[in-house]
C-alpha cells in the first residue's frame, strides 16, 4: 500500500470511514517529467552527424541543437552489461552481467541474474507513479530463462515494466524478427514485401503504448526504454536509405579517420591537439587476428568496393532507424509532451569489430569461430542489407567509427570500446541549448540522473529487500553548468578479461585483448594515459609514472573484488561455448518434442552442435502431406526436415554457405512412419566445424547419405529456436517459404537422441516409447 490505512473500522459500516488513498497507486510529484531513453547498439562517437560523422541523424541533430551533447560519456564495451547498468544503476558485474547473456557462466559476476538487492529503475518509477514501458531489444533475460517453461521473473514484466514489445537476445533479423509481446511470443504483423522492418514496427508500438496510457491517465507520466535493433548486426535497411550513401565512404576508413577527427575537433567534441591512435595499436600476440585491421592501401579494388558498400548499408540502417524515432518525437511534440520529456539518446558500446578484417555477409560465422571469405562476400555485394544477408562491416570501419580512440567494442580498457554518444534533451528542465558537456561520466550514472530529474529517491528497501547503493552519480549538476568539475571520481572497466580503470583524470589499461585464450594475467603490461590532456589515449606514460601505474592497478583490484569481477576470462570462442549454460540433458540423452508448441530456444533445446545426433519423427503421412516436420536456425545457419512435392528432404545450412547440404528421398505415401536423420561425427575441422556422415532414414531403411559439416557454436545468437511442424523466424532452406507449416498429415512427436551411436538402438527406444503411449 502507498501508506497505512487511516480510516476507521467499526462493527457497522455506517459508523466506519473508508480510506481509498491507502489502496490507490502513488502519484508522481507534480510536474514530474516523462522519460524517454533511446539506446542504440554498436555505435562509436565518430559515426553520427552531431559528433562530426557522415551518418546523417536528423532526429538526433534536432535534439542536440536544443539540448546537450556529452563528449566523455562511457559504457562497458558490450551490450548486455551496459544495459544492465541502465536497468539498475549498479555496475555490470554487480548485476551478474559481466558478459552478454548468451555467454553467462556460473559465477556471481557472470550468471546473468540480477540480484534482488539491485532493484530496477522501472520498479522504482512504477512504484512512484509512472507508467513503464520497454520497446525493442532485451538482452538481459538470463539464458536459462529464455524458454516458455521458465519463470518470467527476469523478463520485463517481472522487472517493473507494465508493457514490453520487442525481442530477447543480442540481435535479431530486422526483416524477420523473433518478437515477444509482454510475456509471450507473437508473430510480426506483416511481411517485408508489405514494407515491414523492425525499426518501423517498434516506432509504431512506442507511439501506441504512450497513446494508450495518455487517453486513460492523461496526467500520469511515463518512462519508456526504447532499444532499437540498430546498429547491431545484421545491418538491414530499406534500399532507399542504403542508396542515400552511395559513394559516401569511397575514400576508405583510414581517410575517414583523418577527416572525422578534424570535424570533431572543429566542433569542440575533442580538444584541438587530439591525435589519432594507430590503426592497429596493440602489440602482436596481445589480441586476436580476427580483430586486426587491413590497411586500406593493401586492399584490392573489389575489396574496397565491398567494404565501402558495407559502410553504406550500416549508415542507411542507422539513419532509417533515426527517422522512425523521429516519428515518436514528432508525436510527442504534436501532443504537447515533448517539452517535459527527459530524452536521453545514446549507444551502448563502441563500433563493433565482429565483422572480422574482411567483413561478413553472415555474422554468425563470428559466433562459430569460422573465418569469413572475401570472394563469397563479394558475390553478395548487391544484396547487402536485404533479407538474403546477415551482414557486418570489417574491423576497419569499427576503428573509423570509434575515431580517434584505440580499438572498438569488447575492448573495455580503451575508449574505442567505451566512449559513446549521448545527447540529453529536456526543454523544461535544461536552460542551455545546443551546448557541449565535457564532464567524465559512465552508464552507471544514468539511473541516478533520471531519479534526480524525476524528484524520486532510491528506496533503501524494495519488495522487502535491502538495496545495494547506486554505483554512479547524477549528471544533473552539469545540465546548466558546463564548467562544473566532474563529480565522478572512479570507474573500473572489465570485459572478456580486458581491464582498465579511470580515476581523477588518469586511466590505466592492460594490453590484453579478449578471446586470446592465454591467461597469465599477472604478466599483463599496464599502460597509463592522462585523459585530462590526452583524450585519445594516444600516449602511454607508464614508463614515466610507475608509481601511478601501481596505484591504479591496486585500485582496479580493489574495485574488482568489491564488484564480483573475478575470475577473469579470456577464453576463445570454443572455450566460452563450453562454459555457457546449456540445459542438462536427460540421463538417456533423449528429448521428446510435440507439434503445436512454441519454439524452444537453443540453450534449452537438444544440443546438436558439434556432436553426433539422431533426429527421429513419427509422422502420419498422406499423399497431400507437405511442410516442415522439424527445424532449427535460419538461412544463416540451421537445419530442417521437411516434405515438399512428394519428397522427404533434410537440409543442413552450414553458416549460409552455398550450396545447402541436402539429402532427399521419396516421402512415404501413406500411413504412420518413422523418418529422420543420423549424424555420425568423425572429426573436427580446423575451424571447429564437425565433419562426418549424415544419413536420411525412412523406417529401418537408409534412404540417402553423404558427407556433411555441421556447426559447433550457435545456430543463432538469439531466436530461431527448435520448432516442430513449422520453421520459426527466417527460413532455413530456399526450398520453401518462411514457416511452411506441416499440413495434409500429422506429426505425432519428434525424438532427439544425443547419447547412443546406433540408429537402430534409437529406433528401438522410440518403439518402446510409442508402446508406452
mmCIF file of N, CA, C and O in Angstrom, residues 183-247:
data_model
loop_
_atom_site.group_PDB
_atom_site.id
_atom_site.type_symbol
_atom_site.label_atom_id
_atom_site.label_comp_id
_atom_site.label_asym_id
_atom_site.label_seq_id
_atom_site.Cartn_x
_atom_site.Cartn_y
_atom_site.Cartn_z
ATOM 1 N N UNK A 183 4.635 -11.218 -22.140
ATOM 2 C CA UNK A 183 5.283 -12.461 -21.703
ATOM 3 C C UNK A 183 5.144 -13.606 -22.693
ATOM 4 O O UNK A 183 5.376 -14.762 -22.335
ATOM 5 N N UNK A 184 4.756 -13.316 -23.943
ATOM 6 C CA UNK A 184 4.539 -14.417 -24.876
ATOM 7 C C UNK A 184 5.080 -14.082 -26.261
ATOM 8 O O UNK A 184 5.195 -12.919 -26.640
ATOM 9 N N UNK A 185 5.445 -15.127 -27.002
ATOM 10 C CA UNK A 185 5.890 -14.960 -28.382
ATOM 11 C C UNK A 185 4.711 -14.500 -29.240
ATOM 12 O O UNK A 185 3.563 -14.881 -29.009
ATOM 13 N N UNK A 186 5.020 -13.701 -30.264
ATOM 14 C CA UNK A 186 3.986 -13.239 -31.173
ATOM 15 C C UNK A 186 4.567 -13.129 -32.575
ATOM 16 O O UNK A 186 5.788 -13.055 -32.744
ATOM 17 N N UNK A 187 3.707 -13.134 -33.567
ATOM 18 C CA UNK A 187 4.150 -13.063 -34.960
ATOM 19 C C UNK A 187 4.288 -11.606 -35.401
ATOM 20 O O UNK A 187 3.565 -10.731 -34.929
ATOM 21 N N UNK A 188 5.216 -11.350 -36.336
ATOM 22 C CA UNK A 188 5.327 -9.998 -36.865
ATOM 23 C C UNK A 188 4.053 -9.666 -37.621
ATOM 24 O O UNK A 188 3.433 -10.534 -38.239
ATOM 25 N N UNK A 189 3.635 -8.395 -37.567
ATOM 26 C CA UNK A 189 2.297 -8.047 -38.080
ATOM 27 C C UNK A 189 2.155 -8.104 -39.590
ATOM 28 O O UNK A 189 1.036 -8.236 -40.090
ATOM 29 N N UNK A 190 3.247 -7.978 -40.340
ATOM 30 C CA UNK A 190 3.174 -8.061 -41.792
ATOM 31 C C UNK A 190 4.574 -8.398 -42.301
ATOM 32 O O UNK A 190 5.547 -8.445 -41.526
ATOM 33 N N UNK A 191 4.711 -8.625 -43.587
ATOM 34 C CA UNK A 191 5.956 -9.152 -44.146
ATOM 35 C C UNK A 191 6.834 -8.037 -44.729
ATOM 36 O O UNK A 191 6.363 -6.923 -44.979
ATOM 37 N N UNK A 192 8.106 -8.340 -44.995
ATOM 38 C CA UNK A 192 8.966 -7.354 -45.666
ATOM 39 C C UNK A 192 8.416 -6.915 -47.021
ATOM 40 O O UNK A 192 8.573 -5.749 -47.409
ATOM 41 N N UNK A 193 7.764 -7.824 -47.726
ATOM 42 C CA UNK A 193 7.168 -7.458 -49.009
ATOM 43 C C UNK A 193 6.089 -6.396 -48.854
ATOM 44 O O UNK A 193 5.792 -5.645 -49.789
ATOM 45 N N UNK A 194 5.505 -6.326 -47.656
ATOM 46 C CA UNK A 194 4.472 -5.338 -47.361
ATOM 47 C C UNK A 194 5.045 -4.108 -46.653
ATOM 48 O O UNK A 194 4.307 -3.275 -46.153
ATOM 49 N N UNK A 195 6.370 -4.020 -46.605
ATOM 50 C CA UNK A 195 7.013 -2.857 -46.011
ATOM 51 C C UNK A 195 7.501 -3.038 -44.596
ATOM 52 O O UNK A 195 7.909 -2.072 -43.944
ATOM 53 N N UNK A 196 7.503 -4.286 -44.099
ATOM 54 C CA UNK A 196 7.906 -4.485 -42.697
ATOM 55 C C UNK A 196 9.407 -4.288 -42.518
ATOM 56 O O UNK A 196 10.228 -4.771 -43.298
ATOM 57 N N UNK A 197 9.766 -3.609 -41.462
ATOM 58 C CA UNK A 197 11.120 -3.547 -40.916
ATOM 59 C C UNK A 197 10.954 -3.332 -39.423
ATOM 60 O O UNK A 197 10.061 -2.596 -38.982
ATOM 61 N N UNK A 198 11.798 -3.971 -38.625
ATOM 62 C CA UNK A 198 11.628 -3.896 -37.176
ATOM 63 C C UNK A 198 11.666 -2.454 -36.667
ATOM 64 O O UNK A 198 10.900 -2.095 -35.771
ATOM 65 N N UNK A 199 12.536 -1.625 -37.204
ATOM 66 C CA UNK A 199 12.618 -0.244 -36.720
ATOM 67 C C UNK A 199 11.281 0.486 -36.863
ATOM 68 O O UNK A 199 10.884 1.262 -35.984
ATOM 69 N N UNK A 200 10.602 0.245 -37.958
ATOM 70 C CA UNK A 200 9.290 0.861 -38.175
ATOM 71 C C UNK A 200 8.266 0.305 -37.189
ATOM 72 O O UNK A 200 7.470 1.063 -36.608
ATOM 73 N N UNK A 201 8.275 -0.988 -37.011
ATOM 74 C CA UNK A 201 7.337 -1.648 -36.106
ATOM 75 C C UNK A 201 7.501 -1.133 -34.675
ATOM 76 O O UNK A 201 6.513 -0.856 -33.973
ATOM 77 N N UNK A 202 8.739 -0.984 -34.234
ATOM 78 C CA UNK A 202 8.989 -0.525 -32.870
ATOM 79 C C UNK A 202 8.474 0.897 -32.654
ATOM 80 O O UNK A 202 7.929 1.214 -31.583
ATOM 81 N N UNK A 203 8.653 1.756 -33.643
ATOM 82 C CA UNK A 203 8.138 3.122 -33.511
ATOM 83 C C UNK A 203 6.620 3.123 -33.407
ATOM 84 O O UNK A 203 6.032 3.858 -32.593
ATOM 85 N N UNK A 204 5.963 2.285 -34.219
ATOM 86 C CA UNK A 204 4.505 2.174 -34.137
ATOM 87 C C UNK A 204 4.075 1.767 -32.733
ATOM 88 O O UNK A 204 3.127 2.337 -32.164
ATOM 89 N N UNK A 205 4.746 0.768 -32.184
ATOM 90 C CA UNK A 205 4.363 0.272 -30.856
ATOM 91 C C UNK A 205 4.662 1.294 -29.768
ATOM 92 O O UNK A 205 3.901 1.428 -28.801
ATOM 93 N N UNK A 206 5.770 2.007 -29.875
ATOM 94 C CA UNK A 206 6.097 3.015 -28.866
ATOM 95 C C UNK A 206 5.013 4.087 -28.805
ATOM 96 O O UNK A 206 4.538 4.457 -27.726
ATOM 97 N N UNK A 207 4.615 4.576 -29.965
ATOM 98 C CA UNK A 207 3.550 5.582 -30.015
ATOM 99 C C UNK A 207 2.257 5.006 -29.449
ATOM 100 O O UNK A 207 1.546 5.667 -28.688
ATOM 101 N N UNK A 208 1.967 3.759 -29.794
ATOM 102 C CA UNK A 208 0.749 3.112 -29.299
ATOM 103 C C UNK A 208 0.724 2.973 -27.789
ATOM 104 O O UNK A 208 -0.302 3.225 -27.145
ATOM 105 N N UNK A 209 1.848 2.577 -27.192
ATOM 106 C CA UNK A 209 1.910 2.435 -25.732
ATOM 107 C C UNK A 209 1.636 3.771 -25.053
ATOM 108 O O UNK A 209 0.878 3.854 -24.072
ATOM 109 N N UNK A 210 2.278 4.834 -25.557
ATOM 110 C CA UNK A 210 2.099 6.154 -24.926
ATOM 111 C C UNK A 210 0.665 6.645 -25.110
ATOM 112 O O UNK A 210 0.037 7.158 -24.165
ATOM 113 N N UNK A 211 0.123 6.490 -26.308
ATOM 114 C CA UNK A 211 -1.254 6.934 -26.557
ATOM 115 C C UNK A 211 -2.231 6.217 -25.636
ATOM 116 O O UNK A 211 -3.163 6.830 -25.097
ATOM 117 N N UNK A 212 -2.040 4.911 -25.488
ATOM 118 C CA UNK A 212 -2.955 4.136 -24.648
ATOM 119 C C UNK A 212 -2.988 4.661 -23.218
ATOM 120 O O UNK A 212 -4.060 4.834 -22.629
ATOM 121 N N UNK A 213 -1.811 4.908 -22.662
ATOM 122 C CA UNK A 213 -1.789 5.352 -21.263
ATOM 123 C C UNK A 213 -2.280 6.790 -21.126
ATOM 124 O O UNK A 213 -2.937 7.147 -20.147
ATOM 125 N N UNK A 214 -2.000 7.633 -22.137
ATOM 126 C CA UNK A 214 -2.404 9.026 -22.037
ATOM 127 C C UNK A 214 -3.913 9.211 -22.139
ATOM 128 O O UNK A 214 -4.478 10.139 -21.553
ATOM 129 N N UNK A 215 -4.596 8.347 -22.889
ATOM 130 C CA UNK A 215 -6.032 8.552 -23.034
ATOM 131 C C UNK A 215 -6.802 8.136 -21.777
ATOM 132 O O UNK A 215 -7.881 8.661 -21.507
ATOM 133 N N UNK A 216 -6.229 7.236 -20.989
ATOM 134 C CA UNK A 216 -6.917 6.849 -19.761
ATOM 135 C C UNK A 216 -6.336 7.540 -18.525
ATOM 136 O O UNK A 216 -7.045 7.757 -17.545
ATOM 137 N N UNK A 217 -5.033 7.885 -18.569
ATOM 138 C CA UNK A 217 -4.391 8.580 -17.439
ATOM 139 C C UNK A 217 -3.575 9.758 -17.984
ATOM 140 O O UNK A 217 -2.347 9.731 -17.988
ATOM 141 N N UNK A 218 -4.250 10.808 -18.450
ATOM 142 C CA UNK A 218 -3.536 11.905 -19.119
ATOM 143 C C UNK A 218 -2.538 12.631 -18.231
ATOM 144 O O UNK A 218 -1.613 13.272 -18.755
ATOM 145 N N UNK A 219 -2.713 12.576 -16.926
ATOM 146 C CA UNK A 219 -1.800 13.297 -16.037
ATOM 147 C C UNK A 219 -0.682 12.413 -15.497
ATOM 148 O O UNK A 219 0.162 12.881 -14.723
ATOM 149 N N UNK A 220 -0.659 11.150 -15.902
ATOM 150 C CA UNK A 220 0.338 10.221 -15.363
ATOM 151 C C UNK A 220 1.583 10.217 -16.252
ATOM 152 O O UNK A 220 1.501 9.964 -17.448
ATOM 153 N N UNK A 221 2.757 10.505 -15.685
ATOM 154 C CA UNK A 221 3.964 10.456 -16.514
ATOM 155 C C UNK A 221 4.344 9.018 -16.855
ATOM 156 O O UNK A 221 3.898 8.076 -16.206
ATOM 157 N N UNK A 222 5.170 8.881 -17.847
ATOM 158 C CA UNK A 222 5.597 7.555 -18.292
ATOM 159 C C UNK A 222 7.109 7.525 -18.468
ATOM 160 O O UNK A 222 7.760 8.536 -18.676
ATOM 161 N N UNK A 223 7.637 6.300 -18.386
ATOM 162 C CA UNK A 223 9.051 6.031 -18.646
ATOM 163 C C UNK A 223 9.109 4.969 -19.732
ATOM 164 O O UNK A 223 8.521 3.889 -19.592
ATOM 165 N N UNK A 224 9.783 5.284 -20.837
ATOM 166 C CA UNK A 224 9.884 4.359 -21.960
ATOM 167 C C UNK A 224 11.354 4.105 -22.271
ATOM 168 O O UNK A 224 12.099 5.039 -22.586
ATOM 169 N N UNK A 225 11.750 2.839 -22.186
ATOM 170 C CA UNK A 225 13.095 2.425 -22.598
ATOM 171 C C UNK A 225 12.971 1.886 -24.016
ATOM 172 O O UNK A 225 12.332 0.862 -24.237
ATOM 173 N N UNK A 226 13.578 2.605 -24.945
ATOM 174 C CA UNK A 226 13.398 2.356 -26.379
ATOM 175 C C UNK A 226 14.734 1.853 -26.941
ATOM 176 O O UNK A 226 15.693 2.613 -27.064
ATOM 177 N N UNK A 227 14.771 0.575 -27.300
ATOM 178 C CA UNK A 227 16.024 -0.075 -27.693
ATOM 179 C C UNK A 227 15.901 -0.682 -29.083
ATOM 180 O O UNK A 227 15.544 -1.867 -29.230
ATOM 181 N N UNK A 228 16.185 0.076 -30.145
ATOM 182 C CA UNK A 228 16.086 -0.483 -31.489
ATOM 183 C C UNK A 228 17.139 -1.562 -31.722
ATOM 184 O O UNK A 228 18.137 -1.646 -30.999
ATOM 185 N N UNK A 229 16.939 -2.377 -32.754
ATOM 186 C CA UNK A 229 17.947 -3.365 -33.108
ATOM 187 C C UNK A 229 19.187 -2.729 -33.707
ATOM 188 O O UNK A 229 20.270 -3.316 -33.680
ATOM 189 N N UNK A 230 19.056 -1.542 -34.274
ATOM 190 C CA UNK A 230 20.202 -0.801 -34.816
ATOM 191 C C UNK A 230 21.122 -0.380 -33.668
ATOM 192 O O UNK A 230 20.645 -0.110 -32.566
ATOM 193 N N UNK A 231 22.436 -0.277 -33.909
ATOM 194 C CA UNK A 231 23.124 -0.587 -35.144
ATOM 195 C C UNK A 231 23.828 -1.934 -35.087
ATOM 196 O O UNK A 231 24.880 -2.129 -35.708
ATOM 197 N N UNK A 232 23.255 -2.861 -34.335
ATOM 198 C CA UNK A 232 23.840 -4.200 -34.242
ATOM 199 C C UNK A 232 23.608 -4.939 -35.548
ATOM 200 O O UNK A 232 22.636 -4.701 -36.257
ATOM 201 N N UNK A 233 24.543 -5.825 -35.866
ATOM 202 C CA UNK A 233 24.291 -6.720 -36.996
ATOM 203 C C UNK A 233 23.092 -7.603 -36.666
ATOM 204 O O UNK A 233 22.821 -7.860 -35.501
ATOM 205 N N UNK A 234 22.364 -8.022 -37.694
ATOM 206 C CA UNK A 234 22.590 -7.789 -39.114
ATOM 207 C C UNK A 234 22.217 -6.367 -39.507
ATOM 208 O O UNK A 234 21.215 -5.838 -39.039
ATOM 209 N N UNK A 235 23.024 -5.777 -40.373
ATOM 210 C CA UNK A 235 22.755 -4.427 -40.858
ATOM 211 C C UNK A 235 21.751 -4.522 -41.998
ATOM 212 O O UNK A 235 22.110 -4.746 -43.149
ATOM 213 N N UNK A 236 20.500 -4.353 -41.647
ATOM 214 C CA UNK A 236 19.389 -4.457 -42.592
ATOM 215 C C UNK A 236 18.714 -3.108 -42.731
ATOM 216 O O UNK A 236 18.399 -2.469 -41.722
ATOM 217 N N UNK A 237 18.453 -2.684 -43.948
ATOM 218 C CA UNK A 237 17.813 -1.378 -44.149
ATOM 219 C C UNK A 237 17.098 -1.349 -45.487
ATOM 220 O O UNK A 237 17.476 -2.063 -46.424
ATOM 221 N N UNK A 238 16.065 -0.510 -45.607
ATOM 222 C CA UNK A 238 15.427 -0.320 -46.914
ATOM 223 C C UNK A 238 16.433 0.193 -47.939
ATOM 224 O O UNK A 238 17.308 1.006 -47.618
ATOM 225 N N UNK A 239 16.297 -0.264 -49.160
ATOM 226 C CA UNK A 239 17.244 0.090 -50.213
ATOM 227 C C UNK A 239 17.351 1.594 -50.406
ATOM 228 O O UNK A 239 18.427 2.139 -50.671
ATOM 229 N N UNK A 240 16.232 2.285 -50.249
ATOM 230 C CA UNK A 240 16.224 3.738 -50.415
ATOM 231 C C UNK A 240 17.230 4.409 -49.492
ATOM 232 O O UNK A 240 17.942 5.348 -49.885
ATOM 233 N N UNK A 241 17.298 3.948 -48.249
ATOM 234 C CA UNK A 241 18.214 4.561 -47.287
ATOM 235 C C UNK A 241 19.653 4.137 -47.541
ATOM 236 O O UNK A 241 20.588 4.935 -47.338
ATOM 237 N N UNK A 242 19.859 2.919 -47.972
ATOM 238 C CA UNK A 242 21.215 2.476 -48.309
ATOM 239 C C UNK A 242 21.766 3.312 -49.454
ATOM 240 O O UNK A 242 22.906 3.795 -49.425
ATOM 241 N N UNK A 243 20.941 3.507 -50.467
ATOM 242 C CA UNK A 243 21.393 4.221 -51.663
ATOM 243 C C UNK A 243 21.693 5.696 -51.396
ATOM 244 O O UNK A 243 22.412 6.332 -52.172
ATOM 245 N N UNK A 244 21.168 6.245 -50.323
ATOM 246 C CA UNK A 244 21.484 7.633 -49.981
ATOM 247 C C UNK A 244 22.971 7.826 -49.712
ATOM 248 O O UNK A 244 23.482 8.947 -49.778
ATOM 249 N N UNK A 245 23.654 6.755 -49.382
ATOM 250 C CA UNK A 245 25.066 6.846 -49.012
ATOM 251 C C UNK A 245 26.000 6.315 -50.095
ATOM 252 O O UNK A 245 27.186 6.118 -49.835
ATOM 253 N N UNK A 246 25.461 6.072 -51.280
ATOM 254 C CA UNK A 246 26.315 5.544 -52.343
ATOM 255 C C UNK A 246 27.495 6.495 -52.588
ATOM 256 O O UNK A 246 27.328 7.678 -52.854
ATOM 257 N N UNK A 247 28.684 5.957 -52.461
ATOM 258 C CA UNK A 247 29.905 6.728 -52.667
ATOM 259 C C UNK A 247 30.379 7.524 -51.474
ATOM 260 O O UNK A 247 31.471 8.108 -51.502
#
